[in-house]
Coordinates of C-alpha atoms (C1' of nucleotides) in Angstrom, one line a residue:
Chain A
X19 CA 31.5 -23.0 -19.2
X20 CA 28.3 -21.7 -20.1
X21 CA 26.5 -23.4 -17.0
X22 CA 29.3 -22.7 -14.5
X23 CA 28.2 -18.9 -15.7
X24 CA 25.1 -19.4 -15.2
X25 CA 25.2 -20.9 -11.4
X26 CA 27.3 -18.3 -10.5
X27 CA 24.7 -15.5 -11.7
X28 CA 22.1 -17.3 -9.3
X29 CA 25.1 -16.4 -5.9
X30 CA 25.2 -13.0 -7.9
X31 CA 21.6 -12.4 -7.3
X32 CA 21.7 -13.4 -3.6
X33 CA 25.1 -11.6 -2.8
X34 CA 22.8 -8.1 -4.4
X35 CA 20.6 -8.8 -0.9
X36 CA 24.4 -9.3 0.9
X37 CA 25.7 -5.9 -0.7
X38 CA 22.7 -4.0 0.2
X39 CA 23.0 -5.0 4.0
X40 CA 26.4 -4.5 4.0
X41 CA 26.4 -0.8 5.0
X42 CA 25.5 0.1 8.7
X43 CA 23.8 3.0 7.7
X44 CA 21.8 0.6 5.4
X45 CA 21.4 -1.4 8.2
X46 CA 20.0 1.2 10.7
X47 CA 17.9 2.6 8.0
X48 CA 15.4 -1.0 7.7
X49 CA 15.5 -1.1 11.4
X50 CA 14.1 2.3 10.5
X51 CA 11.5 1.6 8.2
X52 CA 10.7 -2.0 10.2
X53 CA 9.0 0.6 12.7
X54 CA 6.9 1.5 9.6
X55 CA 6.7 3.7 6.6
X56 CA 8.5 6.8 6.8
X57 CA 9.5 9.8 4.2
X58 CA 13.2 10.0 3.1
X59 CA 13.2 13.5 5.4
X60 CA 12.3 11.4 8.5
X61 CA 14.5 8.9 7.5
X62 CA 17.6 11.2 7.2
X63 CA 16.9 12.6 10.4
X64 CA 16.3 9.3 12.6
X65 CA 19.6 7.9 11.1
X66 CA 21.5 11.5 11.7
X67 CA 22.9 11.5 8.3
X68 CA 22.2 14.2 4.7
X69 CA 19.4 13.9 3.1
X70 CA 20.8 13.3 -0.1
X71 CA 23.0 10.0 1.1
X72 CA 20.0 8.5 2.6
X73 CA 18.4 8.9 -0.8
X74 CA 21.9 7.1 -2.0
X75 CA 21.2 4.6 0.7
X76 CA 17.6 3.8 0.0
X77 CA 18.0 3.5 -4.2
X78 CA 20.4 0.8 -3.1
X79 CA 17.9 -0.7 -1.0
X80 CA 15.5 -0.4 -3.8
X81 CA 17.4 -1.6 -6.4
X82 CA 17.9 -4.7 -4.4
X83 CA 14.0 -5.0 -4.2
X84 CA 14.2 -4.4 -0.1
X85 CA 12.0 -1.7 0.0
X86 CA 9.4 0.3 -1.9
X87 CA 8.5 3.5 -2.6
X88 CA 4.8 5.0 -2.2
X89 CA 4.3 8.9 -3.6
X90 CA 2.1 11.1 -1.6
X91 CA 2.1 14.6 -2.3
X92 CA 5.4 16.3 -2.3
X93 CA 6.7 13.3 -0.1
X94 CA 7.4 9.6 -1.1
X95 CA 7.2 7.2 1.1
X96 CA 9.4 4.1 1.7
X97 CA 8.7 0.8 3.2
X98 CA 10.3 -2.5 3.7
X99 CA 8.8 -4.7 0.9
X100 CA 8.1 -7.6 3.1
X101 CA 7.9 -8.7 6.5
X102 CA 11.1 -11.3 5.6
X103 CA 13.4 -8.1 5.2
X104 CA 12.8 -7.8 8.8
X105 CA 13.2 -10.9 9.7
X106 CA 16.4 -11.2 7.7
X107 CA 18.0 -8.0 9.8
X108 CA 17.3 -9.6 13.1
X109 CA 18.7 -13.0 11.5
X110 CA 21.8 -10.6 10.2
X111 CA 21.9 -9.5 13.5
X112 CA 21.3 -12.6 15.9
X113 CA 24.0 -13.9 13.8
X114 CA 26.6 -10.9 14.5
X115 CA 25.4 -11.5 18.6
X116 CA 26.0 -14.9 18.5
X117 CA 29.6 -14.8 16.9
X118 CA 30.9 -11.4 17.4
X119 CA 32.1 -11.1 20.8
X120 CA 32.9 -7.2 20.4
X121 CA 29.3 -6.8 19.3
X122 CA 28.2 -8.1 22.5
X123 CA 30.7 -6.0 24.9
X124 CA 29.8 -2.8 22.6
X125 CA 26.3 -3.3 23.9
X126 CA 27.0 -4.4 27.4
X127 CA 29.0 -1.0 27.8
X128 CA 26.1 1.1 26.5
X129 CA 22.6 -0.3 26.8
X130 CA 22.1 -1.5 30.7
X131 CA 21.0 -5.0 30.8
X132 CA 17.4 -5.8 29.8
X133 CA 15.4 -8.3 30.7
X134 CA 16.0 -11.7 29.0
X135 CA 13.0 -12.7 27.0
X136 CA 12.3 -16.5 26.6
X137 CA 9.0 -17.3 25.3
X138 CA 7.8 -18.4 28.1
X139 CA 8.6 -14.6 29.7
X140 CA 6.5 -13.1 27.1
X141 CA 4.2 -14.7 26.9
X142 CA 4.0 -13.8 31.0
X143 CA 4.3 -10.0 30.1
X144 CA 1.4 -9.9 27.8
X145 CA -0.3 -11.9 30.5
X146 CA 0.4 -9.3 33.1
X147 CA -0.3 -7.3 30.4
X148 CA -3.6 -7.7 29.8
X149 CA -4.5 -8.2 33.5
X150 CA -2.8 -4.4 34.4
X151 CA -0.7 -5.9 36.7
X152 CA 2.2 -3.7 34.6
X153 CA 2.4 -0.9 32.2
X154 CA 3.6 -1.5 29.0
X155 CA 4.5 1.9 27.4
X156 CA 6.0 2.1 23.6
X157 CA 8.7 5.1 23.9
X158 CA 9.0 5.4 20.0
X159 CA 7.6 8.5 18.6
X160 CA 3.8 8.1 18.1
X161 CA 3.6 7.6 14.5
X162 CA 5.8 4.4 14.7
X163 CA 3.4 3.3 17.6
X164 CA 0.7 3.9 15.3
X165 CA 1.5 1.8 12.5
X166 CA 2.1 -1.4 15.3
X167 CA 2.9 -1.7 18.8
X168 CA 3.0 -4.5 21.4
X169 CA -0.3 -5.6 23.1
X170 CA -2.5 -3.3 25.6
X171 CA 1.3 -1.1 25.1
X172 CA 0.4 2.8 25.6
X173 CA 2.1 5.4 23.8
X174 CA 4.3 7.1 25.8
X175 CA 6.9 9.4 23.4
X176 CA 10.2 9.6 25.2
X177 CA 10.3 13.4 24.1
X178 CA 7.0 13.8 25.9
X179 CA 8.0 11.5 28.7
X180 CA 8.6 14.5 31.0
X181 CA 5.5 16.1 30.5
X182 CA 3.5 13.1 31.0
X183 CA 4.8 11.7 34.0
X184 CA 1.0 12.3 35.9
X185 CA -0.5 9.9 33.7
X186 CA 1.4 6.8 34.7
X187 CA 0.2 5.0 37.8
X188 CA 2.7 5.8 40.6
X189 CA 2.6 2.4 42.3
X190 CA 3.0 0.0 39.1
X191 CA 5.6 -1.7 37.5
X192 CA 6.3 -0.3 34.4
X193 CA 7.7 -2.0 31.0
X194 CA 9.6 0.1 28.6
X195 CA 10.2 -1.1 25.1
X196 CA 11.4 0.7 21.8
X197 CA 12.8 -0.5 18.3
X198 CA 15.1 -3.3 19.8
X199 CA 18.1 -3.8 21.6
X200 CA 20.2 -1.6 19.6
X201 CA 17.4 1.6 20.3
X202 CA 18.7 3.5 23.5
X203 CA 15.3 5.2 23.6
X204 CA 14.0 2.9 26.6
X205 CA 17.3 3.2 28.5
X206 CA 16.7 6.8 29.0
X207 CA 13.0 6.4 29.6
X208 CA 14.1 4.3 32.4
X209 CA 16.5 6.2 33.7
X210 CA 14.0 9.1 34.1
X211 CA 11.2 7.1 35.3
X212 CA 13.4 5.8 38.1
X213 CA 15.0 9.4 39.1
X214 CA 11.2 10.3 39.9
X215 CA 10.7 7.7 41.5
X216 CA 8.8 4.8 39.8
X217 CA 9.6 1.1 39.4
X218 CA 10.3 0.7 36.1
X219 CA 12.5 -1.8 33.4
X220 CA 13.0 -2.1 29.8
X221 CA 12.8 -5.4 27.4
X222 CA 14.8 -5.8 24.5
X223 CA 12.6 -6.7 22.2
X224 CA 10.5 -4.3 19.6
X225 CA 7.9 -4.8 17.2
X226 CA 10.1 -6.9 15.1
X227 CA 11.5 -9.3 17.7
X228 CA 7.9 -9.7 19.5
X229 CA 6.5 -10.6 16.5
X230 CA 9.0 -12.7 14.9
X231 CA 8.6 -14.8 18.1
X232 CA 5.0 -15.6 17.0
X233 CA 3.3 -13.1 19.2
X234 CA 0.3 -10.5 18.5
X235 CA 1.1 -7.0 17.8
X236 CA -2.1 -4.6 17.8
X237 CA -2.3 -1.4 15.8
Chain B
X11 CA 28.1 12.7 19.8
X12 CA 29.9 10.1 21.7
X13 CA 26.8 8.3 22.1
X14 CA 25.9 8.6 18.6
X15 CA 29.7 7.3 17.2
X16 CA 29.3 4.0 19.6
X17 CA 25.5 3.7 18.7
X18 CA 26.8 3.2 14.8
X19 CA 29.4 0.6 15.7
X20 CA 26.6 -1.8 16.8
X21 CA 25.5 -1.3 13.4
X22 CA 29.1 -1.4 11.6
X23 CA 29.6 -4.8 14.0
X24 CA 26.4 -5.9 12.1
X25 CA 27.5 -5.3 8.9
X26 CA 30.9 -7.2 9.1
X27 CA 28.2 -10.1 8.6
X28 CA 26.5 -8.4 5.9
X29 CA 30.3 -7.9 4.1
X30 CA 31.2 -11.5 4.3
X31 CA 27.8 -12.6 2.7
X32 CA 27.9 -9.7 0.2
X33 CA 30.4 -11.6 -2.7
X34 CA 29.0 -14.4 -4.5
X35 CA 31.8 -16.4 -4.4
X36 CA 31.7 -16.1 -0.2
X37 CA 28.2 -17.2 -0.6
X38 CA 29.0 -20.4 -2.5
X39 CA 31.9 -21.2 -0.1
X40 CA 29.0 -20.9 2.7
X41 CA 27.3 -23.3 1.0
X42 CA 30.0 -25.7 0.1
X43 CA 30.6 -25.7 4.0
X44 CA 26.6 -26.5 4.6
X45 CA 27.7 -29.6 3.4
X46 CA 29.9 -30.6 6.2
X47 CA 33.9 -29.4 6.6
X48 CA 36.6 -29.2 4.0
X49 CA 39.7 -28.3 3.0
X50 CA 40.9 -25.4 1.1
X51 CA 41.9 -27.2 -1.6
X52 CA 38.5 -29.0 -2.0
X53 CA 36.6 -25.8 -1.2
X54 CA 38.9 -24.0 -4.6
X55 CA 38.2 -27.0 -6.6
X56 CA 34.2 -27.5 -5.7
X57 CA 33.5 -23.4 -6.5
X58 CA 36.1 -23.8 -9.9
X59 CA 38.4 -20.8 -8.0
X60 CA 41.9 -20.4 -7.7
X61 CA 42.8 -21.6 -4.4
X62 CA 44.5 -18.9 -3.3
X63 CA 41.6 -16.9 -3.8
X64 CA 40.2 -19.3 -2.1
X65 CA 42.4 -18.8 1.0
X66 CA 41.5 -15.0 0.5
X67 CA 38.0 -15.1 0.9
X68 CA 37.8 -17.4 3.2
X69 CA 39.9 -15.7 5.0
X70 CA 37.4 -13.1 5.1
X71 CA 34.8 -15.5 6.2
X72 CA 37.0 -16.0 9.2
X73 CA 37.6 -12.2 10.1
X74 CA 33.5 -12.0 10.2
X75 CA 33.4 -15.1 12.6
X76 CA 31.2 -17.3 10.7
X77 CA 33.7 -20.2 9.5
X78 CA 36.5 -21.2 12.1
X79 CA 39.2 -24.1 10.8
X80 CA 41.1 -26.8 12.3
X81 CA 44.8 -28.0 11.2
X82 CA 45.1 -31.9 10.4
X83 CA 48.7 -32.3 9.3
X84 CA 49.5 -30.0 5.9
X85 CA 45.5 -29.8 5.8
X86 CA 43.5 -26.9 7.3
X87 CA 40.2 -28.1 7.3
X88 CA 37.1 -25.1 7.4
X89 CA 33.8 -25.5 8.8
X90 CA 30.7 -23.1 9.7
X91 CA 30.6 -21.5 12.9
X92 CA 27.5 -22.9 13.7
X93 CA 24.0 -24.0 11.8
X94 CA 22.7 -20.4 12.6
X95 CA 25.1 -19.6 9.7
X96 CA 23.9 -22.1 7.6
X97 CA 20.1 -20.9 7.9
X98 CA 21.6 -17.2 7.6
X99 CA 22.9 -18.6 4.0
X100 CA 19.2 -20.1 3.8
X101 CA 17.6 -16.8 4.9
X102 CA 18.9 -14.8 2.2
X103 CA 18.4 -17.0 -0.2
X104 CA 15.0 -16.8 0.2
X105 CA 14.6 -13.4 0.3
X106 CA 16.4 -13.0 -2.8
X107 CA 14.0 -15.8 -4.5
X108 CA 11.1 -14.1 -3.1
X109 CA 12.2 -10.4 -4.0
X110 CA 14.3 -11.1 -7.0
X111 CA 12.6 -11.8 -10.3
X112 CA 15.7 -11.9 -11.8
X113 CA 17.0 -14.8 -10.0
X114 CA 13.6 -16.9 -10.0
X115 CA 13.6 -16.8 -13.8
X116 CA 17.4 -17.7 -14.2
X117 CA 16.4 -20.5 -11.5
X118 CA 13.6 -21.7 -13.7
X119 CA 15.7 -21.5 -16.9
X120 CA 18.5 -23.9 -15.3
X121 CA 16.8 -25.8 -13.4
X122 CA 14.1 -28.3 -13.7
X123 CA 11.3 -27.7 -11.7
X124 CA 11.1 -29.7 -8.4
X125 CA 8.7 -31.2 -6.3
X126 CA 7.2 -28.8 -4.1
X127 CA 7.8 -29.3 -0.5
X128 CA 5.5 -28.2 1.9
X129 CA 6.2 -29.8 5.8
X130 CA 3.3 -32.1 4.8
X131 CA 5.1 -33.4 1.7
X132 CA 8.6 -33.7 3.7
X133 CA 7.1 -35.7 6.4
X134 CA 4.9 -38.2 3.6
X135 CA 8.3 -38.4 1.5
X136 CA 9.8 -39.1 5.0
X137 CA 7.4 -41.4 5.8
X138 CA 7.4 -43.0 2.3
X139 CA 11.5 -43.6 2.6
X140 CA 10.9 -45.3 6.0
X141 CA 8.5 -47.9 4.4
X142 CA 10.7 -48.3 1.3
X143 CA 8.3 -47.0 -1.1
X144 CA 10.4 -44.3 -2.8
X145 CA 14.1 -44.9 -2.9
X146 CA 15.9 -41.5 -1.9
X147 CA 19.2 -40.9 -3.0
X148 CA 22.1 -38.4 -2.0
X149 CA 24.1 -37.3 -5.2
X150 CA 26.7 -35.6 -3.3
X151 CA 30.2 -37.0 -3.1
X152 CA 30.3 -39.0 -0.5
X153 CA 32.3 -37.1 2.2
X154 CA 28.7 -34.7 2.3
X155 CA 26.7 -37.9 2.7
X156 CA 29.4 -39.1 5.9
X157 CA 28.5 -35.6 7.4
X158 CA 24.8 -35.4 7.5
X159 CA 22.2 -37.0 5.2
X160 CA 18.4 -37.3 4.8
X161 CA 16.9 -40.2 6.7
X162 CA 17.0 -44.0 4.9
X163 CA 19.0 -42.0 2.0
X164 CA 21.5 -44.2 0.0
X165 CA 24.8 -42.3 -0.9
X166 CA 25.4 -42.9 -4.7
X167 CA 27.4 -40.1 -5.8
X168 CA 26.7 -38.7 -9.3
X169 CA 30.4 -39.6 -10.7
X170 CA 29.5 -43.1 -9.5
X171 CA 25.7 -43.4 -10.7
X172 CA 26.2 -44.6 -14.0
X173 CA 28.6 -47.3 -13.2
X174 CA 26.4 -48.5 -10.1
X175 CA 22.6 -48.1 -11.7
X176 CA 22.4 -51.9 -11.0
X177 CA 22.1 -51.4 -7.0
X178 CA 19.0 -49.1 -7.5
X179 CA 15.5 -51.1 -8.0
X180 CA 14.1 -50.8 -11.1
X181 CA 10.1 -50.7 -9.9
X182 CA 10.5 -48.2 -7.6
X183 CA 10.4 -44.0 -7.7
X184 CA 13.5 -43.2 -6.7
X185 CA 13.9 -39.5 -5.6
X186 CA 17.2 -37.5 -5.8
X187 CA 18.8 -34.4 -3.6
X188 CA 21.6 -32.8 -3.6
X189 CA 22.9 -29.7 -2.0
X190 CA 20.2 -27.5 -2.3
X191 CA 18.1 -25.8 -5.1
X192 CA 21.0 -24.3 -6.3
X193 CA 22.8 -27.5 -7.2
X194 CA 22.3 -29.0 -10.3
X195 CA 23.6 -32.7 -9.3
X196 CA 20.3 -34.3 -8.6
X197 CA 18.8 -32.7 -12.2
X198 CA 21.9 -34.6 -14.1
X199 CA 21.2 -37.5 -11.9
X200 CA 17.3 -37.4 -12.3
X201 CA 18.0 -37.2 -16.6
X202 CA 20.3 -40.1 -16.6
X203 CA 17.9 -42.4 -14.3
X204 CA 15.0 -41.2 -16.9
X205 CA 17.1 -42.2 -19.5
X206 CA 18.0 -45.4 -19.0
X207 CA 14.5 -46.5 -18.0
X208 CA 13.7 -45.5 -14.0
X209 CA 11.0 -43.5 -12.9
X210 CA 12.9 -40.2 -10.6
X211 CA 12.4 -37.2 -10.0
X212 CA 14.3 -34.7 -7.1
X213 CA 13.4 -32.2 -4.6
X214 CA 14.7 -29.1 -4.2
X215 CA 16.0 -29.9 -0.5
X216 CA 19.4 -30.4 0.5
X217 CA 20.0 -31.1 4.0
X218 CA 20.1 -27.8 5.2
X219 CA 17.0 -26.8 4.1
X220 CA 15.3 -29.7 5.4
X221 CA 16.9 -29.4 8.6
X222 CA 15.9 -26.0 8.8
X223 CA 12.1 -27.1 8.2
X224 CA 12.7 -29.2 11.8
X225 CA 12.9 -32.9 10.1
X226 CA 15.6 -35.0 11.0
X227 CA 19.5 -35.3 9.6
X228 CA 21.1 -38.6 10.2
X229 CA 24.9 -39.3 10.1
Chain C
dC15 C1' 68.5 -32.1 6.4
dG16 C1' 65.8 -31.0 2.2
dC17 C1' 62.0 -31.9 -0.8
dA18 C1' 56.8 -31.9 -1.6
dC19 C1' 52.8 -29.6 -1.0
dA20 C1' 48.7 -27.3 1.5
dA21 C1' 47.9 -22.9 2.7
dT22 C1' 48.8 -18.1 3.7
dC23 C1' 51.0 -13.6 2.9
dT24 C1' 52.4 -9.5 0.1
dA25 C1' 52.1 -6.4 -3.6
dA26 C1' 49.7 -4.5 -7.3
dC27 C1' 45.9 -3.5 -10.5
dG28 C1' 41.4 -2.3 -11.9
dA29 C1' 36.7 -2.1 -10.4
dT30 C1' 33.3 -0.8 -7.1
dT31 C1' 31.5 1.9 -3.2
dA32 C1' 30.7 5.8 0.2
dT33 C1' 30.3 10.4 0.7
dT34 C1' 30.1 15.2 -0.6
dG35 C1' 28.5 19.3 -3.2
dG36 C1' 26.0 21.3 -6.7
dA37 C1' 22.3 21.1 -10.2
dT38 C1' 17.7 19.2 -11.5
dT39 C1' 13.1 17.1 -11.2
dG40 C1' 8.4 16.9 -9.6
dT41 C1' 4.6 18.5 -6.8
dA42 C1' 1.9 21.8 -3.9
dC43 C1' 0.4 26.3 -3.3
dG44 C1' -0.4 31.1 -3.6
Chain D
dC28 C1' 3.1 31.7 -13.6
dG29 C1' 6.7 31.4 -9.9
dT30 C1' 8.3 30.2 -5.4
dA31 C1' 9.1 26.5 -1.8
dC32 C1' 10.6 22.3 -0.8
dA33 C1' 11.0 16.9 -0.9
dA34 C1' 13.6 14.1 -3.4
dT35 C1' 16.6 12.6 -7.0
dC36 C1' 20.3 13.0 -10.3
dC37 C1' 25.1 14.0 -11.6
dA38 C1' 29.9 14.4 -11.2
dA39 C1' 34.2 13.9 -8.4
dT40 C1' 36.8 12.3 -4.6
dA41 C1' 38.8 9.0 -1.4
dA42 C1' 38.5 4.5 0.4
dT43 C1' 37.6 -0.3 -0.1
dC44 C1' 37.3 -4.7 -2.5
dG45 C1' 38.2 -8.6 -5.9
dT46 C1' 41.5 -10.8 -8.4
dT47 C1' 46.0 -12.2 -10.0
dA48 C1' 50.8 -13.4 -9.6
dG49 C1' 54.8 -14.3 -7.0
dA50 C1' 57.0 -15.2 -2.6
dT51 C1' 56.7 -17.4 2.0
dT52 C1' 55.2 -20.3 5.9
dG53 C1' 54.3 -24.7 8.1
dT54 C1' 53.9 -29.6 8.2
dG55 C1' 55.0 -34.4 6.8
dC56 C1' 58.2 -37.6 5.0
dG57 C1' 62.2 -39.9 3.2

DNA sequence: CGCACAATCTAACGATTATTGGATTGTACG
DNA sequence: CGTACAATCCAATAATCGTTAGATTGTGCG
């Protein structure tokens, strides 16, 4: 009996990773912090929920060694503890894409169709990229784009989209990508960019997925 | 608002997955059914559980999509939905080891310590087993072996071993694997070859994991 | 048909979890 | 020192989950 204990404490210790993914809000909160760093404050207000429960949230996360905690002042700091945690939510997630069929008409109905990435595409993009022959812009808020964004990528903050519509090149093709397929943020950006005009699409991928498909990201 | 109540279903789709894998007993199932498909009554009997709770959780595997079953007769047999859930299973796992002190020490408590297998180690071991230089052997039951096995592995079942040590060559290294690093079979099979006089030692692998590293399964 | 048996279903409980509101801690700053 | 504010802690509630036991379904077989 003693060693049928003890096995079962090793699952224990993995299903403590399962439990602390097992809450959407959980969930949405490491896509969070897979854009980088962020204070509890931030992270409260990207995720739309109290203060307080996303301090609930993230001690959960903590305890299950996810994420870690940096003080700075009158703010701490959180961070995913490894680049694996990120990996593991898009593996959590490919898995839910792959098998959940309402998953996929959920997003169908409210993200328009992006463009499929293969490798082979990607590794295209960055081409075309690099040459200018399109404009990559990074619709996140800047601080995300600071801490890592996609290749010769230019911020371009969907909130100050608008405004800064003159510094985009009117004749170019232009790539908009955000924190993955579940972020709306480049939806809208396209959307705008085409009601004024420009030739514009978005990719599905973010930081994560870009990288986690063994390309560079620049910060 | 609407947007924001349909944006949190993609993550509450995602963390039906996160559910399923969040009980230890799931987790072990998920295992168990790494191994190839089985019935319920096996399943209860291989994770020492009742089997209607059994029937329960798996039942909860089901609702999450990531076993499906098939009726043969009074049996219902279960099986994965795929091999991405067997390298979810494997994903997690790994995080947990790599973020979980806890669960490395009981690991190193319970466990001997295997070889290390880096992909140049799997492919000399693999190359070692082709020229009959190590003899590797699968201490599963024998159903697991019929489903998938390492290449040039003999089955020889660790109920069976003691009664058929005269089929193993007494020269030779002989190398044992079993389910994974969280089976104990190959560390009661390596003690009883040491034992009575062979030279063994296991690896940590079981046929997901070296599946998972790219290296072929036979069957 | 009726028995045997694999598997599921139903009901119930105790334990855990998500969420909320209020109180508290810790740091910066005047 | 005392105020401001980020963040956590501390109950308390409702909801969900794991487990057990008993009853039921579905299939094969004499």
């Amino acid at each position: 009996m003693n060693q049928a204990v003890t096995k079962s404490s090793l699952y224990e210790h993995v299903a403590r990773i399962g439990k602390a993914i097992s809450s959407p809000k959980r969930l949405e909160l490491i896509e969070l912090l897979a854009q980088g760093e962020k204070t509890v404050e931030l992270l409260a207000e990207q995720a739309h929920i109290d203060m307080r429960l996303a301090s609930a949230h993230l001690r959960a996360l903590r305890e299950a060694r996810l994420v870690e905690t940096r003080r700075e002042g009158k703010f701490i700091h959180y961070r995913l503890s490894g680049p694996d945690v990120a990996r593991l939510w898009l593996n959590v997630r490919e898995v839910a894409e792959e098998h959940l069929v309402e998953l996929r008409v959920a997003l169908e109905r409210m993200a328009a169709a992006p463009d499929a990435l293969t490798s082979e595409s990607r590794e295209s993009l960055l081409a075309k990229a690099r040459s200018g022959d399109v404009v990559v812009i990074d619709v996140r808020p800047e601080a995300e784009y600071a801490a890592g964004h996609l290749p010769h990528a230019r911020s371009m903050p969907l909130a100050e989209l608008e405004k800064r519509l003159a510094e985009l090149p009117a004749g170019k093709e232009i790539v908009a990508y955000c924190r993955g397929p579940f972020c709306l943020m480049s939806d809208e950006a396209v959307r705008l960019l085409r009601q004024r005009g420009f030739s514009a699409h978005k990719i599905s991928d973010g930081v994560t997925e870009w990288s986690a498909n063994g390309l560079p990201v620049e910060n």
